[in-house]
Structure formats: structure tokens, C-alpha cells
XYZ file of C-alpha atoms in Angstrom:
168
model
C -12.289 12.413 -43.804
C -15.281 14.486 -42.112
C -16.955 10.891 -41.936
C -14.551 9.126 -40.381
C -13.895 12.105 -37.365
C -17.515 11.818 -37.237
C -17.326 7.684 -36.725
C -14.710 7.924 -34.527
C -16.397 10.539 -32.342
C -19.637 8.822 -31.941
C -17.465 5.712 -31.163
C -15.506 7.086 -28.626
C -19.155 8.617 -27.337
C -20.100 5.765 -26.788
C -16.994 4.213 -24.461
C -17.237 7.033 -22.602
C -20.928 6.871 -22.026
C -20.645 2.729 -21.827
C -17.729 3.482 -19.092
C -19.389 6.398 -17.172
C -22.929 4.229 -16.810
C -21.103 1.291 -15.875
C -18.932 3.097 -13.060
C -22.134 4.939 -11.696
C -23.987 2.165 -11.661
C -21.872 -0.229 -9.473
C -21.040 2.881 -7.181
C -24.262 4.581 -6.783
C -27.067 1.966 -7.660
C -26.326 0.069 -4.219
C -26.304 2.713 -2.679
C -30.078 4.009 -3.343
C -31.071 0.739 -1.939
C -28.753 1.490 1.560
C -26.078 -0.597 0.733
C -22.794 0.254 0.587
C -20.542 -1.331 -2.129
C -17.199 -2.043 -2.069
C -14.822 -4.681 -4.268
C -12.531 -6.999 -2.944
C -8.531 -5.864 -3.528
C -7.330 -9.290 -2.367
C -7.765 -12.642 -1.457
C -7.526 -12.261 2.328
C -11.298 -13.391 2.547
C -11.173 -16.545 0.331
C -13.355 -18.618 0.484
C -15.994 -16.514 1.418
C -15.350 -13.933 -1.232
C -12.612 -14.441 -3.698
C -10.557 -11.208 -5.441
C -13.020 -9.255 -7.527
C -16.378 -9.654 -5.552
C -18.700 -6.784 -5.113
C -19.658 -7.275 -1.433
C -22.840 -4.700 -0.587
C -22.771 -3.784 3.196
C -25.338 -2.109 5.073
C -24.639 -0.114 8.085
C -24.913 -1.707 11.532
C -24.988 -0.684 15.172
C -22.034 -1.546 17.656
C -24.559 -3.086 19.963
C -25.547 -5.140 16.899
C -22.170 -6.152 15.798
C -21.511 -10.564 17.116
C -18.387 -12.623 16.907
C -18.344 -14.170 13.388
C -20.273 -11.043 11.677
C -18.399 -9.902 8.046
C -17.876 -6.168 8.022
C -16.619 -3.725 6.219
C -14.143 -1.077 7.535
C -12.422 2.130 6.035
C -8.974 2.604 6.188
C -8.579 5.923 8.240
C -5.107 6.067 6.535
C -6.447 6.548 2.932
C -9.625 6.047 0.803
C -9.935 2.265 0.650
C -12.248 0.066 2.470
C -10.996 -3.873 3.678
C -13.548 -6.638 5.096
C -12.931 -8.993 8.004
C -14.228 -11.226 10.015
C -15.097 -10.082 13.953
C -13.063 -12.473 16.349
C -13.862 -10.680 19.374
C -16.145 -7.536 20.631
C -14.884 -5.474 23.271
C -18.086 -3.266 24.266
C -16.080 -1.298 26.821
C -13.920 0.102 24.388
C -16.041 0.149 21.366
C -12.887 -2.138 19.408
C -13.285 -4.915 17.369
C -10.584 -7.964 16.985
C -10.424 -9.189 13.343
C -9.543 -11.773 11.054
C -9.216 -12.588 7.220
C -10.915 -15.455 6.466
C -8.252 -17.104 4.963
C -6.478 -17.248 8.295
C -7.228 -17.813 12.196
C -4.853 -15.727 13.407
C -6.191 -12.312 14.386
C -4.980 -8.806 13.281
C -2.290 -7.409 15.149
C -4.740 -4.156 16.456
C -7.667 -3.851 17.190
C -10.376 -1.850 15.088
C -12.561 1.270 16.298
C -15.640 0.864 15.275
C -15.931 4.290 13.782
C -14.405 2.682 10.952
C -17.299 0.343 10.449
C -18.818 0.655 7.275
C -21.259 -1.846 7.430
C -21.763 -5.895 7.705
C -21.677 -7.493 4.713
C -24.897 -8.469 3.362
C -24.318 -9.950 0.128
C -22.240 -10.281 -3.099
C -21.789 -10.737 -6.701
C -19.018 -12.654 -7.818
C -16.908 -10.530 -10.336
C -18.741 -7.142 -10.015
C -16.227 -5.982 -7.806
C -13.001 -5.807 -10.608
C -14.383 -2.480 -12.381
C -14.791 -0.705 -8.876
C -11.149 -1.898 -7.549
C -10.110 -1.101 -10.950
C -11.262 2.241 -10.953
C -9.370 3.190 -7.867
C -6.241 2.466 -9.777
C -3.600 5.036 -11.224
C -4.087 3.170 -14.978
C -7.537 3.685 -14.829
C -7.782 7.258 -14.159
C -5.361 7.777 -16.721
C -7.516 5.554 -19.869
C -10.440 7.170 -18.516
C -8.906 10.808 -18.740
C -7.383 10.130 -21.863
C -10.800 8.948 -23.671
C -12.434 12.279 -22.041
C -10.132 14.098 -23.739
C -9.313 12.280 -27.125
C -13.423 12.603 -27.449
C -13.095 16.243 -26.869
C -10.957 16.917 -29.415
C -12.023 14.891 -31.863
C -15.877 16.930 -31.240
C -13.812 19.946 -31.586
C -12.426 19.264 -34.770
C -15.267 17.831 -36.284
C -17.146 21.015 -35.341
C -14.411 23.289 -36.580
C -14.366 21.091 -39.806
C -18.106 21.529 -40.052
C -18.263 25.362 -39.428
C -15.252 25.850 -42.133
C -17.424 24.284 -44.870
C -19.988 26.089 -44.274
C -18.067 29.882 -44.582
C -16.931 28.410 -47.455
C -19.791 27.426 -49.054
């Protein structure tokens, strides 16, 4: 029985450690490099980037930003970031008119560009569905739930161990 805990411990080890390297590695691996990742939620950018894309962005200047450039923006409402496409610049005001890509009519507002994040510079198909997945309420739940079925599982095979021994 000690065996199995002990299988079952190392296995969930494992996920955990297989989940955790995964998870760092698409959020903070970009990032070392100056890019700043972010997955796409939707299809509002299709066919540039379909639903699941990692898009890396890297930061840009206003003066920088042109009609047509793909950027990045965070939602000053909540944590999440969203990608358009810049229809117009208005310098005087430092706002942005966007677009999805899937459509040619613009956003209803306009954008500040203190929510700029970035313009996209690149992406990888697919990378993106463990970071949008991690922002989910599932997610954070499995993830907890491993964290803690691994915990106790150590716990008892340690408390297993350490009874043995007094007896012994």
C-alpha cells in the first residue's frame, strides 16, 4: 500500500512539475527576451491569428504606432489583454481607432494609448490555449486541487513512513 502512495505521489509530482514548467515557460520565457505574451480568447482577429495563438508583443512608442500596426491592449476594466488592428491615429489626443480583423467596421471608442501593450511581433499557432486556459475559473481549480491532492498524499506517505519506523 506504502508503494502505491509512493507511485501515486511521484506521479502526481510530476503533473504538477510538468504543469508549473509549462505555465512559466509560456508566461515568463517571452518575456526575458522583451516580449510580451498574450493568447488569443477569440476569433475577432481571424485570419491573422486564429483562437489559441500565442501572439508575443513588444512595447512600442505612440510616435511609432501607423495605421495598419497589430497591437496589443489591456483591458483597464480587468486583467485581460485583446489585439486589434489601428484604423486611425489621433496624435493630438494620444487615442487610437481600432478594428478586429475579421471586420472593417471600427470599435465603437476609441483607445488611450496607455493601454498599449505592445505591437505584435510574432506568433505561434496553438501556444496560446494553455495561457487563455489558465486564466480560467476550471483551471485554477484542477491546478489547486493537484497542489493539494500531492500534498496530502506526501503527508501520508511520510506519516506512513515515520510509523514504521517507531515501530520497528
Amino acid at each position: 500500500m506504502n508503494r502505491i502512495r509512493k507511485t501515486v505521489g511521484r506521479c502526481l509530482l510530476v503533473l504538477v512539475i510538468t504543469v508549473s514548467v509549462m505555465v512559466l515557460a509560456i508566461s515568463l520565457l517571452p518575456r526575458a527576451f522583451g516580449f510580451v505574451p498574450c493568447g488569443m480568447h477569440d476569433d475577432s482577429m481571424e485570419p491573422m491569428f486564429r483562437k489559441g495563438a500565442l501572439v508575443l508583443a513588444k512595447p512600442i512608442a505612440f510616435d511609432a504606432i501607423e495605421e495598419g500596426d497589430v497591437l496589443v491592449f489591456s483591458d483597464p476594466n480587468s486583467s485581460a489583454n485583446f489585439t486589434r488592428v489601428v484604423r486611425e491615429v489621433w496624435r493630438s489626443e494620444q487615442q487610437l481607432v481600432t478594428a478586429s480583423a475579421s471586420s472593417d467596421q471600427v470599435d465603437p471608442k476609441t483607445t488611450a494609448y496607455r493601454c498599449v501593450v505592445g505591437k505584435v511581433d510574432r506568433s505561434i499557432p496553438f501556444a496560446g490555449y494553455p495561457a487563455v486556459w489558465m486564466h480560467t475559473l476550471p483551471a485554477k481549480i484542477i491546478l489547486a486541487s493537484l497542489y493539494i491532492i500531492w500534498i496530502a498524499v506526501e503527508i501520508e506517505s511520510y506519516s506512513v513512513s515515520k510509523r514504521r519506523e517507531t515501530t520497528a
